[in-house]
Amino acid sequence: MTDLLRIENLVVEYATRRGTARALDKASIILEENKTLGLAGESGCGKSTLGRAIMRLVPYPGKIIEGEIFLNLDQPVSVKTEDIPMGEVNLMNLDEDQMRALRGRMIAYIFQDPMTSLNPMLTIGDHFIQIMQAHDPEIEDEAALDRAKEILDGLGILPERVTDYPHQFSGGMRQRVMIGLGLALRPRLLISDEPTTSLDVIVEAQILEQMAELKDKFNLTMILITHNLGVLAQTADDIAIIYAGRIMEHASTDALFGNPQHPYTKALLEAVPDVSKPEKKLTWIPGAPPDLMDFIPGCMYNPRCPHAMDICRTTVPTLIKSKSGGKVACWLYEEE
Ligand SMILES: Nc1ncnc2c1ncn2[C@@H]1O[C@H](COP(=O)(O)OP(=O)(O)OP(=O)(O)O)[C@@H](O)[C@H]1O
Ligand code: SF4
Ligand SMILES: [Mg+2]
């Protein structure tokens, strides 16, 4: 299987008046073509920052400090400054025109807040026309609307509703429209940031199912960002667990749920409520994620970890192969 995306040692910082927050600290990830990678972790751990960094759209005052992001292109991409050749390209070496040509067409991002991302003055169809004509001014309105109808149909929205305005849609439908807009240019990689967070569980399940169908239909590779491990259990092939900007564990979904290695992964799984076991007490992880402005020597999880040893408080563990077949960054496993 080909690797579509390879991220190596990515560091992203937000420089604010209060100090500098290191939102990603040497994050490395590999994503195979046609797979879905789930990114999970507590609020503020760097999930959206990682997704946006892949688009090279880290918002001000954030900045990619170092690292490489390789994307494997299956065809050359024409750009007015300089065409991008087929094959593996390091996104960090591309200029802004080249990145703009890739966004939407090769990599699409569905933002975390769909409710405010649609323009109330435009019909749903107009949104599709705008996105498609921004990349190809030659595309006629009719052709863009046909694409919109096909995609919306796949997401359970009647095609004739392209003439409606966002306020005529429910929250779940607006979320579907956002997903549809992400698919408008038939990207190879779709990054979906908390696509179902504000929805009820029934609508959530429907949308996840429809996304899985569209993924197969359009041959997509996906990154699904969520703090909800239950969502990933149903949808992801692999899962990366992030804590305070560092990848703590990366494994197949089966391995992560069946044989979690990292103490943080175990604690996260333990904290998932289980309706089939009403007698089970609700648990949580004691303490809180660190303020990323504060420097914590060693493993970032050490202040909350019940297994913390001396070395954990001084030296950062590296991501090494784990016995579940994935990778883990924890001193408990360093000697194996
Ligand atoms: N605009 C900003 N200004 C300053 N710091 C920021 C900004 N955005 C993010 N950060 C820092 O980066 C960290 C990671 O933020 P990010 O949005 O990537 O987290 P997240 O995992 O997506 O959280 P959530 O689950 O709440 O969406 C935050 O904890 C914060 O320290
Ligand atoms: S490295 Fe140490 S502190 Fe960090 S998770 Fe492993 S045992 Fe806990
Ligand atoms: Mg986020």
mmCIF file of N, CA, C and O in Angstrom, residues 7 10 31 46 86 118 217 220 235:
data_model
loop_
_atom_site.group_PDB
_atom_site.id
_atom_site.type_symbol
_atom_site.label_atom_id
_atom_site.label_comp_id
_atom_site.label_asym_id
_atom_site.label_seq_id
_atom_site.Cartn_x
_atom_site.Cartn_y
_atom_site.Cartn_z
ATOM 1 N N ILE A 7 4.259 12.703 7.704
ATOM 2 C CA ILE A 7 4.629 13.901 8.459
ATOM 3 C C ILE A 7 5.813 13.541 9.337
ATOM 4 O O ILE A 7 5.790 12.520 10.026
ATOM 5 N N LEU A 10 7.098 17.355 13.064
ATOM 6 C CA LEU A 10 6.448 18.654 12.880
ATOM 7 C C LEU A 10 6.352 19.414 14.204
ATOM 8 O O LEU A 10 5.870 18.883 15.202
ATOM 9 N N LEU A 31 0.283 8.020 6.808
ATOM 10 C CA LEU A 31 -1.098 7.670 6.456
ATOM 11 C C LEU A 31 -1.109 6.975 5.095
ATOM 12 O O LEU A 31 -0.692 7.553 4.087
ATOM 13 N N GLY A 46 -3.842 19.708 20.338
ATOM 14 C CA GLY A 46 -3.159 19.971 19.065
ATOM 15 C C GLY A 46 -3.762 19.278 17.855
ATOM 16 O O GLY A 46 -3.161 19.280 16.775
ATOM 17 N N MET A 86 4.389 15.086 -10.413
ATOM 18 C CA MET A 86 3.774 13.915 -9.792
ATOM 19 C C MET A 86 4.777 13.271 -8.815
ATOM 20 O O MET A 86 5.964 13.478 -8.953
ATOM 21 N N LEU A 118 -21.037 28.627 6.703
ATOM 22 C CA LEU A 118 -21.806 28.836 5.473
ATOM 23 C C LEU A 118 -22.267 30.294 5.404
ATOM 24 O O LEU A 118 -22.621 30.891 6.422
ATOM 25 N N LYS A 217 -16.715 5.553 -2.561
ATOM 26 C CA LYS A 217 -17.124 5.993 -3.894
ATOM 27 C C LYS A 217 -16.066 6.902 -4.521
ATOM 28 O O LYS A 217 -15.752 6.777 -5.699
ATOM 29 N N LEU A 220 -11.331 8.053 -1.310
ATOM 30 C CA LEU A 220 -10.724 9.054 -0.434
ATOM 31 C C LEU A 220 -9.809 8.436 0.616
ATOM 32 O O LEU A 220 -10.014 7.301 1.040
ATOM 33 N N THR A 235 -15.203 4.013 12.607
ATOM 34 C CA THR A 235 -14.824 4.576 11.310
ATOM 35 C C THR A 235 -13.343 4.475 10.937
ATOM 36 O O THR A 235 -13.021 4.424 9.755
#
